[in-house]
Short mmCIF file of C-alpha atoms in Angstrom, two decimals:
data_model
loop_
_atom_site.label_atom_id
_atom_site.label_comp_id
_atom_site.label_asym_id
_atom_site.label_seq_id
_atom_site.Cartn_x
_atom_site.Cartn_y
_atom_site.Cartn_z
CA UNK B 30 102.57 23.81 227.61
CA UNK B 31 105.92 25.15 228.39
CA UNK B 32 107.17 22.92 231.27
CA UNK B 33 105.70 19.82 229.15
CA UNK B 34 107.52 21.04 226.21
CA UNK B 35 110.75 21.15 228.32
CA UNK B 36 110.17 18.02 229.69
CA UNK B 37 110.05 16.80 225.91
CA UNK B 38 113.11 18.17 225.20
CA UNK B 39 114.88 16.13 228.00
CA UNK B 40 113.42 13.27 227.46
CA UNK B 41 113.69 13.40 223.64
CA UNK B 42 117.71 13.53 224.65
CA UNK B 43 117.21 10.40 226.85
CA UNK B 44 115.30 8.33 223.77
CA UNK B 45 118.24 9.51 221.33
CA UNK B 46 120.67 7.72 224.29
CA UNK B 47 118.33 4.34 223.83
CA UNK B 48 117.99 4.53 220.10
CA UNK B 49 122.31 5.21 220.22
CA UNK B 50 122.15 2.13 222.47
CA UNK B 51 119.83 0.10 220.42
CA UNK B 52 121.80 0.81 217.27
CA UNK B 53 125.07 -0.56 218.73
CA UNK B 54 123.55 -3.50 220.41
CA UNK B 55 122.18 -4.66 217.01
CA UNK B 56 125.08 -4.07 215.14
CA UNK B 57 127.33 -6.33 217.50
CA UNK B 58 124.64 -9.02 216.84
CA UNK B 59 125.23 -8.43 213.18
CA UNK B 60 128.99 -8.37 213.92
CA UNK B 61 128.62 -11.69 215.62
CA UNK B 62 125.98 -13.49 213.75
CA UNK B 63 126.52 -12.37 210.39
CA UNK B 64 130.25 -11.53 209.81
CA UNK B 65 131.10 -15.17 209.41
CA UNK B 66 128.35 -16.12 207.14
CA UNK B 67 128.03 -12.30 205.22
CA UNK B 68 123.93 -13.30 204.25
CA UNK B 69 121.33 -14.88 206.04
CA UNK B 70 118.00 -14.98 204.05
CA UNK B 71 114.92 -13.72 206.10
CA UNK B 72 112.10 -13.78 203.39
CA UNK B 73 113.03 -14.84 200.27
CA UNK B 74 113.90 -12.83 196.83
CA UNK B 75 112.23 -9.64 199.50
CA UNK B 76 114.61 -9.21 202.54
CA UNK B 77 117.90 -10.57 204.10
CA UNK B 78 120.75 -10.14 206.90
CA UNK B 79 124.00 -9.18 205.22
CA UNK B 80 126.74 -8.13 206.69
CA UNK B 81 128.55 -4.80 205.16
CA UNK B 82 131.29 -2.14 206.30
CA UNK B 83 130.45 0.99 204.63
CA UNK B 84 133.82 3.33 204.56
CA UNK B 85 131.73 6.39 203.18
CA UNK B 86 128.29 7.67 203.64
CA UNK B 87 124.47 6.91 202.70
CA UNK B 88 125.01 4.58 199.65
CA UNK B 89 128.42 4.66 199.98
CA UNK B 90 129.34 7.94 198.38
CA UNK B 91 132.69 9.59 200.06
CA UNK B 92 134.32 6.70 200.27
CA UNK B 93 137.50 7.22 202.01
CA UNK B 94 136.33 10.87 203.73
CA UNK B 95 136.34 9.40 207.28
CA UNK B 96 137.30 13.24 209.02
CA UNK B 97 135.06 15.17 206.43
CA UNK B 98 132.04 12.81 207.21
CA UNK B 99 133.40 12.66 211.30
CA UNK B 100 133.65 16.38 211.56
CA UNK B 101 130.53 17.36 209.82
CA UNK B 102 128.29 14.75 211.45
CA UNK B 103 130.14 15.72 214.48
CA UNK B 104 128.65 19.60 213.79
CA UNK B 105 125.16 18.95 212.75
CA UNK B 106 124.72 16.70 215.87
CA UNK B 107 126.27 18.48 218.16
CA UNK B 108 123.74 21.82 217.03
CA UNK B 109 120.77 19.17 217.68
CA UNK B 110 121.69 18.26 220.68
CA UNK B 111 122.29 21.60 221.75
CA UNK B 112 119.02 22.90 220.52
CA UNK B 113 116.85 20.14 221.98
CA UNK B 114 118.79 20.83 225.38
CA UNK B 115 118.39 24.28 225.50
CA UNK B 116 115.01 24.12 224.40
CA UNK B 117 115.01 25.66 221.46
CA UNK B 118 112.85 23.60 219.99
CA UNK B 119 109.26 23.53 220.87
CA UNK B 120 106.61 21.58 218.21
CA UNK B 121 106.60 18.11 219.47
CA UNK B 122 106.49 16.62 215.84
CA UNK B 123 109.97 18.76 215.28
CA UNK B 124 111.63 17.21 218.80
CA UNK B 125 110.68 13.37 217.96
CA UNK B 126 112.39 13.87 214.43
CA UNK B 127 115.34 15.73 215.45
CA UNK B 128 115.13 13.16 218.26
CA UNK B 129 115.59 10.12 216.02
CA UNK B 130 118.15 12.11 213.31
CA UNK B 131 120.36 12.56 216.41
CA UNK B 132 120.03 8.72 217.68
CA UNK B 133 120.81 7.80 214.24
CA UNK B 134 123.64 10.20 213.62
CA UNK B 135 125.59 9.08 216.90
CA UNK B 136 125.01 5.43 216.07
CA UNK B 137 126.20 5.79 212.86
CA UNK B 138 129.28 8.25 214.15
CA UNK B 139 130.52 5.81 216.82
CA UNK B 140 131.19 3.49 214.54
CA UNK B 141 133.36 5.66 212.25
CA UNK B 142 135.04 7.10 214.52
CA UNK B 143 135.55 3.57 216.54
CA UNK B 144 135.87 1.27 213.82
CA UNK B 145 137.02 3.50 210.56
CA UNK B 146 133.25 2.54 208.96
CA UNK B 147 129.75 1.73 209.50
CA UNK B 148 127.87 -1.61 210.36
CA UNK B 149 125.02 -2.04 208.04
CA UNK B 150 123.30 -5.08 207.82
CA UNK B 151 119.98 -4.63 206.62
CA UNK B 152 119.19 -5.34 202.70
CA UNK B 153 115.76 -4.86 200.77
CA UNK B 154 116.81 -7.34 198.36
CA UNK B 155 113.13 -7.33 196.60
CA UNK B 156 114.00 -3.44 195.14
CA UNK B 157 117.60 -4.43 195.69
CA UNK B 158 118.30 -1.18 198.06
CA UNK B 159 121.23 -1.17 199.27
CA UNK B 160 122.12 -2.28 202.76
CA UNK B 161 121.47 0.06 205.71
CA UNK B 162 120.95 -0.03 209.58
CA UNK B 163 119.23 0.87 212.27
CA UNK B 164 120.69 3.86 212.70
CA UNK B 165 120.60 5.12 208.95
CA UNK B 166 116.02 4.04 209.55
CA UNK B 167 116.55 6.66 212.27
CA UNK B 168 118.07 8.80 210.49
CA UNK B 169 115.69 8.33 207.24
CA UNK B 170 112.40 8.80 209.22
CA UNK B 171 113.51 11.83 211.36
CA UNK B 172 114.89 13.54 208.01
CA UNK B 173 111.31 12.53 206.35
CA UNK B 174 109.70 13.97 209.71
CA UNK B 175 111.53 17.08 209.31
CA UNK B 176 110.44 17.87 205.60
CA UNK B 177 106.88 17.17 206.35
CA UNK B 178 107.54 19.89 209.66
CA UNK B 179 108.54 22.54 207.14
CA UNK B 180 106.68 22.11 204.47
CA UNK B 181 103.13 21.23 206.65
CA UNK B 182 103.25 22.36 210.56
CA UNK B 183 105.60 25.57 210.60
CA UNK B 184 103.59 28.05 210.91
CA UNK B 185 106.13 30.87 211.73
CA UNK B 186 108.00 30.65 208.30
CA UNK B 187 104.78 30.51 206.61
CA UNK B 188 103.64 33.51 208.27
CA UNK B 189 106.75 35.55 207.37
CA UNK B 190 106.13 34.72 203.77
CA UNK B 191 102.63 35.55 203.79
CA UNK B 192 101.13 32.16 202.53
#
């Protein structure tokens, strides 16, 4: 269990690098495709292609905090990393979230750092959500993966509280 847990690890780091990769591939399709035309229509009145810079973070909030939102991205990501690398981390369910909050994360972070915001491009118009990425699904599902961790598989916490 050990060696295949550290094998996990590594090649958790290796699937962030693909997501990272996937993330930028689709948003220079989105750069090239979309830019021009700003909406494309995929099913009607339910979902659509629409180009958007976002200069702050998840729904736009801190606008305009491009080193706050660098540096403490930059932090958290760089503690994941370092934790799946060093194998700190050894539940599988806990390395495939952290896994896709870190592909995510860099997506979204080389773009602010490159670019000054963040491709999104994706837009739930049936609920009207507000338009997100690839990256910021990552990001969502890993985060979601990481609640249901704490609150349903770690037993070590729950042990130290006595439930």
């Amino acid at each position: 269990m050990k060696k295949t847990t550290a094998y996990l690890n590594y090649i958790s780091v290796f699937i962030a690098a693909i997501l990272v990769g996937l993330d930028q591939f689709l948003k220079q399709l989105a750069v090239e495709h979309l830019s021009g035309i700003e909406t494309f229509p995929v099913i009607e009145d339910v979902f659509q292609l629409t180009y958007v810079e976002n200069r702050g973070a998840a729904f736009g909030i801190l606008e305009g905090k491009k080193l706050f939102l660098v540096g403490i991205t930059g932090i958290v990501l760089l503690v994941l990393a370092i934790l799946l690398l060093f194998q700190k981390i050894k539940h599988p369910f806990l390395i495939w979230s952290i896994t896709l909050v870190l592909g995510g994360g860099v997506g979204n972070l080389i773009d602010r750092i490159s670019l000054g915001y963040v491709i999104d491009y994706l837009h739930l118009t049936l609920f009207d959500f507000p338009v997100f990425n690839f990256a910021d699904c990552c990001v969502s599902i890993g985060t979601v993966m990481l609640i249901i961790y704490f609150i349903f598989l770690d037993t070590k916490s729950k042990n130290k509280t006595g439930n």
